[in-house]
């Protein structure tokens, strides 16, 4: 599954002519492209999908969504270690197919 996840902008810089940010997704930090939200600033929240910030989001909504994703285990599924996920799937065949 691939989610659009809210994250908080920690840093902004231009890299190879592209506006990029370091974004915190509830403890997981990733690089994100800001080309769709050129006026996004450090400290603001955005919904991010496949590495692109798509929409600005207020802090309360972002925190509620991150808490819900964490409770449902979706943050681990989205950002977890792919080798660990593959090992877990191999240890319990058939469970991935049931989802």
mmCIF file of N, CA and C in Angstrom:
data_model
loop_
_atom_site.group_PDB
_atom_site.id
_atom_site.type_symbol
_atom_site.label_atom_id
_atom_site.label_comp_id
_atom_site.label_asym_id
_atom_site.label_seq_id
_atom_site.Cartn_x
_atom_site.Cartn_y
_atom_site.Cartn_z
ATOM 1 N N UNK A 1 0.850 -1.167 0.000
ATOM 2 C CA UNK A 1 0.000 0.000 0.000
ATOM 3 C C UNK A 1 0.895 1.229 0.000
ATOM 4 N N UNK A 2 0.488 2.254 -0.680
ATOM 5 C CA UNK A 2 1.235 3.498 -0.715
ATOM 6 C C UNK A 2 0.308 4.610 -0.249
ATOM 7 N N UNK A 3 0.673 5.261 0.847
ATOM 8 C CA UNK A 3 -0.167 6.269 1.467
ATOM 9 C C UNK A 3 0.323 7.669 1.170
ATOM 10 N N UNK A 4 -0.576 8.630 1.300
ATOM 11 C CA UNK A 4 -0.204 10.037 1.374
ATOM 12 C C UNK A 4 -0.110 10.330 2.863
ATOM 13 N N UNK A 5 1.067 10.706 3.337
ATOM 14 C CA UNK A 5 1.327 10.828 4.766
ATOM 15 C C UNK A 5 1.662 12.274 5.107
ATOM 16 N N UNK A 6 1.089 12.801 6.203
ATOM 17 C CA UNK A 6 1.454 14.161 6.611
ATOM 18 C C UNK A 6 2.823 14.188 7.260
ATOM 19 N N UNK A 7 3.574 15.246 6.984
ATOM 20 C CA UNK A 7 4.885 15.404 7.571
ATOM 21 C C UNK A 7 5.187 16.872 7.822
ATOM 22 N N UNK A 8 6.119 17.121 8.744
ATOM 23 C CA UNK A 8 6.522 18.484 9.110
ATOM 24 C C UNK A 8 7.866 18.804 8.469
ATOM 25 N N UNK A 9 7.931 19.943 7.813
ATOM 26 C CA UNK A 9 9.147 20.380 7.132
ATOM 27 C C UNK A 9 10.182 20.824 8.158
ATOM 28 N N UNK A 10 11.359 20.205 8.106
ATOM 29 C CA UNK A 10 12.458 20.536 9.017
ATOM 30 C C UNK A 10 13.481 21.462 8.370
ATOM 31 N N UNK A 11 13.775 21.239 7.102
ATOM 32 C CA UNK A 11 14.774 22.023 6.367
ATOM 33 C C UNK A 11 14.326 22.153 4.917
ATOM 34 N N UNK A 12 14.733 23.240 4.283
ATOM 35 C CA UNK A 12 14.468 23.435 2.855
ATOM 36 C C UNK A 12 15.763 23.866 2.183
ATOM 37 N N UNK A 13 16.032 23.283 1.009
ATOM 38 C CA UNK A 13 17.217 23.646 0.236
ATOM 39 C C UNK A 13 16.959 23.352 -1.235
ATOM 40 N N UNK A 14 17.707 24.015 -2.087
ATOM 41 C CA UNK A 14 17.624 23.725 -3.511
ATOM 42 C C UNK A 14 18.712 22.717 -3.847
ATOM 43 N N UNK A 15 18.323 21.663 -4.558
ATOM 44 C CA UNK A 15 19.276 20.633 -4.976
ATOM 45 C C UNK A 15 19.131 20.406 -6.469
ATOM 46 N N UNK A 16 20.179 20.666 -7.189
ATOM 47 C CA UNK A 16 20.177 20.498 -8.649
ATOM 48 C C UNK A 16 19.004 21.214 -9.301
ATOM 49 N N UNK A 17 18.683 22.415 -8.817
ATOM 50 C CA UNK A 17 17.623 23.217 -9.399
ATOM 51 C C UNK A 17 16.223 22.847 -8.938
ATOM 52 N N UNK A 18 16.108 21.946 -7.971
ATOM 53 C CA UNK A 18 14.804 21.511 -7.473
ATOM 54 C C UNK A 18 14.687 21.866 -6.000
ATOM 55 N N UNK A 19 13.566 22.449 -5.619
ATOM 56 C CA UNK A 19 13.322 22.799 -4.214
ATOM 57 C C UNK A 19 12.976 21.528 -3.448
ATOM 58 N N UNK A 20 13.804 21.201 -2.452
ATOM 59 C CA UNK A 20 13.649 19.970 -1.680
ATOM 60 C C UNK A 20 13.550 20.300 -0.195
ATOM 61 N N UNK A 21 12.972 19.365 0.567
ATOM 62 C CA UNK A 21 12.857 19.538 2.011
ATOM 63 C C UNK A 21 13.213 18.245 2.718
ATOM 64 N N UNK A 22 13.661 18.393 3.944
ATOM 65 C CA UNK A 22 13.801 17.266 4.856
ATOM 66 C C UNK A 22 12.520 17.306 5.690
ATOM 67 N N UNK A 23 11.771 16.193 5.689
ATOM 68 C CA UNK A 23 10.453 16.164 6.315
ATOM 69 C C UNK A 23 10.394 15.047 7.348
ATOM 70 N N UNK A 24 9.785 15.365 8.501
ATOM 71 C CA UNK A 24 9.625 14.412 9.597
ATOM 72 C C UNK A 24 8.208 13.846 9.570
ATOM 73 N N UNK A 25 8.122 12.523 9.432
ATOM 74 C CA UNK A 25 6.843 11.815 9.430
ATOM 75 C C UNK A 25 6.714 11.049 10.742
ATOM 76 N N UNK A 26 6.478 11.737 11.832
ATOM 77 C CA UNK A 26 6.318 11.069 13.109
ATOM 78 C C UNK A 26 7.543 10.296 13.553
ATOM 79 N N UNK A 27 8.722 10.834 13.294
ATOM 80 C CA UNK A 27 9.954 10.184 13.699
ATOM 81 C C UNK A 27 10.763 9.600 12.554
ATOM 82 N N UNK A 28 10.147 9.425 11.411
ATOM 83 C CA UNK A 28 10.852 8.965 10.216
ATOM 84 C C UNK A 28 11.134 10.194 9.360
ATOM 85 N N UNK A 29 12.397 10.401 9.015
ATOM 86 C CA UNK A 29 12.797 11.591 8.263
ATOM 87 C C UNK A 29 13.166 11.187 6.835
ATOM 88 N N UNK A 30 12.571 11.900 5.868
ATOM 89 C CA UNK A 30 12.810 11.607 4.446
ATOM 90 C C UNK A 30 12.992 12.910 3.667
ATOM 91 N N UNK A 31 13.629 12.809 2.498
ATOM 92 C CA UNK A 31 13.722 13.928 1.569
ATOM 93 C C UNK A 31 12.456 13.973 0.730
ATOM 94 N N UNK A 32 11.963 15.195 0.484
ATOM 95 C CA UNK A 32 10.702 15.391 -0.232
ATOM 96 C C UNK A 32 10.861 16.541 -1.224
ATOM 97 N N UNK A 33 10.285 16.376 -2.395
ATOM 98 C CA UNK A 33 10.279 17.424 -3.411
ATOM 99 C C UNK A 33 9.160 18.424 -3.115
ATOM 100 N N UNK A 34 9.478 19.725 -3.193
ATOM 101 C CA UNK A 34 8.498 20.777 -2.913
ATOM 102 C C UNK A 34 8.034 21.513 -4.167
ATOM 103 N N UNK A 35 8.281 20.973 -5.319
ATOM 104 C CA UNK A 35 7.939 21.682 -6.555
ATOM 105 C C UNK A 35 6.441 21.982 -6.683
ATOM 106 N N UNK A 36 5.581 21.165 -6.103
ATOM 107 C CA UNK A 36 4.131 21.413 -6.177
ATOM 108 C C UNK A 36 3.664 22.408 -5.126
ATOM 109 N N UNK A 37 4.475 22.645 -4.098
ATOM 110 C CA UNK A 37 4.161 23.615 -3.043
ATOM 111 C C UNK A 37 5.354 24.553 -2.850
ATOM 112 N N UNK A 38 5.620 25.413 -3.816
ATOM 113 C CA UNK A 38 6.835 26.229 -3.770
ATOM 114 C C UNK A 38 6.890 27.221 -2.607
ATOM 115 N N UNK A 39 5.753 27.549 -1.996
ATOM 116 C CA UNK A 39 5.763 28.511 -0.898
ATOM 117 C C UNK A 39 5.713 27.855 0.481
ATOM 118 N N UNK A 40 5.824 26.528 0.556
ATOM 119 C CA UNK A 40 5.844 25.826 1.835
ATOM 120 C C UNK A 40 7.083 26.238 2.610
ATOM 121 N N UNK A 41 6.938 26.427 3.934
ATOM 122 C CA UNK A 41 8.036 26.913 4.760
ATOM 123 C C UNK A 41 8.381 25.924 5.859
ATOM 124 N N UNK A 42 9.574 26.084 6.417
ATOM 125 C CA UNK A 42 10.025 25.257 7.540
ATOM 126 C C UNK A 42 9.007 25.393 8.674
ATOM 127 N N UNK A 43 8.655 24.259 9.278
ATOM 128 C CA UNK A 43 7.691 24.240 10.375
ATOM 129 C C UNK A 43 6.275 23.932 9.941
ATOM 130 N N UNK A 44 5.994 24.075 8.653
ATOM 131 C CA UNK A 44 4.647 23.773 8.157
ATOM 132 C C UNK A 44 4.516 22.280 7.870
ATOM 133 N N UNK A 45 3.265 21.841 7.751
ATOM 134 C CA UNK A 45 2.965 20.444 7.466
ATOM 135 C C UNK A 45 2.414 20.320 6.052
ATOM 136 N N UNK A 46 2.685 19.180 5.436
ATOM 137 C CA UNK A 46 2.160 18.902 4.101
ATOM 138 C C UNK A 46 1.835 17.424 3.993
ATOM 139 N N UNK A 47 0.905 17.128 3.127
ATOM 140 C CA UNK A 47 0.619 15.736 2.789
ATOM 141 C C UNK A 47 1.598 15.355 1.687
ATOM 142 N N UNK A 48 2.299 14.231 1.885
ATOM 143 C CA UNK A 48 3.337 13.794 0.955
ATOM 144 C C UNK A 48 2.973 12.433 0.388
ATOM 145 N N UNK A 49 3.097 12.307 -0.920
ATOM 146 C CA UNK A 49 2.841 11.032 -1.589
ATOM 147 C C UNK A 49 3.987 10.767 -2.554
ATOM 148 N N UNK A 50 4.559 9.588 -2.482
ATOM 149 C CA UNK A 50 5.700 9.140 -3.294
ATOM 150 C C UNK A 50 6.795 10.199 -3.437
ATOM 151 N N UNK A 51 7.088 10.874 -2.320
ATOM 152 C CA UNK A 51 8.194 11.812 -2.298
ATOM 153 C C UNK A 51 7.878 13.224 -2.733
ATOM 154 N N UNK A 52 6.604 13.532 -2.980
ATOM 155 C CA UNK A 52 6.199 14.873 -3.398
ATOM 156 C C UNK A 52 5.213 15.460 -2.398
ATOM 157 N N UNK A 53 5.489 16.680 -1.927
ATOM 158 C CA UNK A 53 4.544 17.397 -1.072
ATOM 159 C C UNK A 53 3.404 17.875 -1.982
ATOM 160 N N UNK A 54 2.178 17.474 -1.650
ATOM 161 C CA UNK A 54 1.048 17.753 -2.534
ATOM 162 C C UNK A 54 0.087 18.813 -2.008
ATOM 163 N N UNK A 55 -0.048 18.897 -0.672
ATOM 164 C CA UNK A 55 -1.028 19.823 -0.114
ATOM 165 C C UNK A 55 -0.602 20.239 1.285
ATOM 166 N N UNK A 56 -0.752 21.535 1.576
ATOM 167 C CA UNK A 56 -0.466 22.049 2.921
ATOM 168 C C UNK A 56 -1.543 21.519 3.867
ATOM 169 N N UNK A 57 -1.150 21.276 5.125
ATOM 170 C CA UNK A 57 -2.061 20.715 6.115
ATOM 171 C C UNK A 57 -1.826 21.418 7.445
ATOM 172 N N UNK A 58 -2.906 21.655 8.200
ATOM 173 C CA UNK A 58 -2.733 22.280 9.504
ATOM 174 C C UNK A 58 -2.148 21.275 10.497
ATOM 175 N N UNK A 59 -1.472 21.780 11.524
ATOM 176 C CA UNK A 59 -0.743 20.937 12.465
ATOM 177 C C UNK A 59 -1.657 19.952 13.194
ATOM 178 N N UNK A 60 -2.817 20.385 13.630
ATOM 179 C CA UNK A 60 -3.716 19.494 14.365
ATOM 180 C C UNK A 60 -4.154 18.300 13.515
ATOM 181 N N UNK A 61 -4.532 18.556 12.285
ATOM 182 C CA UNK A 61 -4.934 17.467 11.378
ATOM 183 C C UNK A 61 -3.769 16.524 11.108
ATOM 184 N N UNK A 62 -2.581 17.091 10.928
ATOM 185 C CA UNK A 62 -1.401 16.264 10.669
ATOM 186 C C UNK A 62 -1.105 15.359 11.855
ATOM 187 N N UNK A 63 -1.139 15.903 13.057
ATOM 188 C CA UNK A 63 -0.844 15.114 14.257
ATOM 189 C C UNK A 63 -1.888 14.013 14.476
ATOM 190 N N UNK A 64 -3.158 14.328 14.264
ATOM 191 C CA UNK A 64 -4.214 13.316 14.413
ATOM 192 C C UNK A 64 -4.024 12.194 13.406
ATOM 193 N N UNK A 65 -3.720 12.547 12.177
ATOM 194 C CA UNK A 65 -3.536 11.541 11.133
ATOM 195 C C UNK A 65 -2.323 10.669 11.419
ATOM 196 N N UNK A 66 -1.210 11.282 11.821
ATOM 197 C CA UNK A 66 -0.016 10.505 12.152
ATOM 198 C C UNK A 66 -0.277 9.557 13.319
ATOM 199 N N UNK A 67 -1.014 10.022 14.323
ATOM 200 C CA UNK A 67 -1.336 9.167 15.473
ATOM 201 C C UNK A 67 -2.195 7.985 15.039
ATOM 202 N N UNK A 68 -3.159 8.230 14.178
ATOM 203 C CA UNK A 68 -4.019 7.159 13.670
ATOM 204 C C UNK A 68 -3.217 6.166 12.832
ATOM 205 N N UNK A 69 -2.361 6.668 11.940
ATOM 206 C CA UNK A 69 -1.515 5.784 11.127
ATOM 207 C C UNK A 69 -0.623 4.926 12.014
ATOM 208 N N UNK A 70 -0.058 5.543 13.061
ATOM 209 C CA UNK A 70 0.812 4.812 13.987
ATOM 210 C C UNK A 70 0.013 3.719 14.700
ATOM 211 N N UNK A 71 -1.177 4.069 15.171
ATOM 212 C CA UNK A 71 -2.035 3.103 15.870
ATOM 213 C C UNK A 71 -2.390 1.916 14.976
ATOM 214 N N UNK A 72 -2.616 2.182 13.705
ATOM 215 C CA UNK A 72 -2.982 1.131 12.762
ATOM 216 C C UNK A 72 -1.761 0.385 12.199
ATOM 217 N N UNK A 73 -0.573 0.849 12.538
ATOM 218 C CA UNK A 73 0.637 0.211 12.041
ATOM 219 C C UNK A 73 0.985 0.591 10.619
ATOM 220 N N UNK A 74 0.340 1.634 10.114
ATOM 221 C CA UNK A 74 0.564 2.012 8.719
ATOM 222 C C UNK A 74 1.884 2.750 8.510
ATOM 223 N N UNK A 75 2.371 3.448 9.537
ATOM 224 C CA UNK A 75 3.665 4.116 9.382
ATOM 225 C C UNK A 75 4.778 3.096 9.230
ATOM 226 N N UNK A 76 4.724 2.035 10.020
ATOM 227 C CA UNK A 76 5.729 0.975 9.897
ATOM 228 C C UNK A 76 5.626 0.315 8.526
ATOM 229 N N UNK A 77 4.390 0.093 8.077
ATOM 230 C CA UNK A 77 4.191 -0.527 6.761
ATOM 231 C C UNK A 77 4.734 0.364 5.645
ATOM 232 N N UNK A 78 4.494 1.664 5.757
ATOM 233 C CA UNK A 78 4.917 2.603 4.723
ATOM 234 C C UNK A 78 6.415 2.888 4.765
ATOM 235 N N UNK A 79 6.983 3.040 5.981
ATOM 236 C CA UNK A 79 8.370 3.476 6.117
ATOM 237 C C UNK A 79 9.291 2.432 6.719
ATOM 238 N N UNK A 80 8.762 1.275 7.083
ATOM 239 C CA UNK A 80 9.576 0.257 7.733
ATOM 240 C C UNK A 80 10.667 -0.285 6.836
ATOM 241 N N UNK A 81 11.520 -1.074 7.411
ATOM 242 C CA UNK A 81 12.634 -1.693 6.708
ATOM 243 C C UNK A 81 12.093 -2.726 5.717
ATOM 244 N N UNK A 82 12.330 -2.573 4.404
ATOM 245 C CA UNK A 82 11.782 -3.514 3.430
ATOM 246 C C UNK A 82 12.304 -4.936 3.600
ATOM 247 N N UNK A 83 13.553 -5.079 4.094
ATOM 248 C CA UNK A 83 14.100 -6.418 4.324
ATOM 249 C C UNK A 83 13.367 -7.097 5.475
ATOM 250 N N UNK A 84 13.072 -6.326 6.512
ATOM 251 C CA UNK A 84 12.327 -6.859 7.658
ATOM 252 C C UNK A 84 10.922 -7.271 7.227
ATOM 253 N N UNK A 85 10.270 -6.456 6.406
ATOM 254 C CA UNK A 85 8.924 -6.772 5.916
ATOM 255 C C UNK A 85 8.939 -8.035 5.057
ATOM 256 N N UNK A 86 9.956 -8.178 4.208
ATOM 257 C CA UNK A 86 10.049 -9.364 3.356
ATOM 258 C C UNK A 86 10.268 -10.611 4.191
ATOM 259 N N UNK A 87 11.103 -10.493 5.225
ATOM 260 C CA UNK A 87 11.354 -11.634 6.107
ATOM 261 C C UNK A 87 10.084 -12.034 6.846
ATOM 262 N N UNK A 88 9.312 -11.051 7.309
ATOM 263 C CA UNK A 88 8.059 -11.335 8.012
ATOM 264 C C UNK A 88 7.053 -11.994 7.079
ATOM 265 N N UNK A 89 6.988 -11.520 5.841
ATOM 266 C CA UNK A 89 6.061 -12.104 4.866
ATOM 267 C C UNK A 89 6.460 -13.532 4.537
ATOM 268 N N UNK A 90 7.747 -13.795 4.441
ATOM 269 C CA UNK A 90 8.227 -15.146 4.136
ATOM 270 C C UNK A 90 7.962 -16.102 5.297
ATOM 271 N N UNK A 91 7.995 -15.571 6.515
ATOM 272 C CA UNK A 91 7.768 -16.404 7.705
ATOM 273 C C UNK A 91 6.299 -16.780 7.863
ATOM 274 N N UNK A 92 5.412 -15.978 7.289
ATOM 275 C CA UNK A 92 3.982 -16.271 7.405
ATOM 276 C C UNK A 92 3.313 -16.168 6.034
ATOM 277 N N UNK A 93 3.581 -17.132 5.140
ATOM 278 C CA UNK A 93 3.016 -17.079 3.789
ATOM 279 C C UNK A 93 1.493 -17.095 3.829
ATOM 280 N N UNK A 94 0.919 -16.348 2.883
ATOM 281 C CA UNK A 94 -0.529 -16.310 2.764
ATOM 282 C C UNK A 94 -1.153 -15.105 3.443
ATOM 283 N N UNK A 95 -0.509 -14.528 4.445
ATOM 284 C CA UNK A 95 -1.091 -13.396 5.135
ATOM 285 C C UNK A 95 -1.120 -12.155 4.262
ATOM 286 N N UNK A 96 -0.094 -11.925 3.459
ATOM 287 C CA UNK A 96 -0.091 -10.773 2.572
ATOM 288 C C UNK A 96 -1.226 -10.875 1.565
ATOM 289 N N UNK A 97 -1.545 -12.108 1.137
ATOM 290 C CA UNK A 97 -2.590 -12.291 0.135
ATOM 291 C C UNK A 97 -3.964 -12.008 0.704
ATOM 292 N N UNK A 98 -4.137 -12.122 2.034
ATOM 293 C CA UNK A 98 -5.436 -11.924 2.646
ATOM 294 C C UNK A 98 -5.814 -10.462 2.756
ATOM 295 N N UNK A 99 -4.865 -9.547 2.665
ATOM 296 C CA UNK A 99 -5.161 -8.115 2.846
ATOM 297 C C UNK A 99 -5.977 -7.573 1.734
#
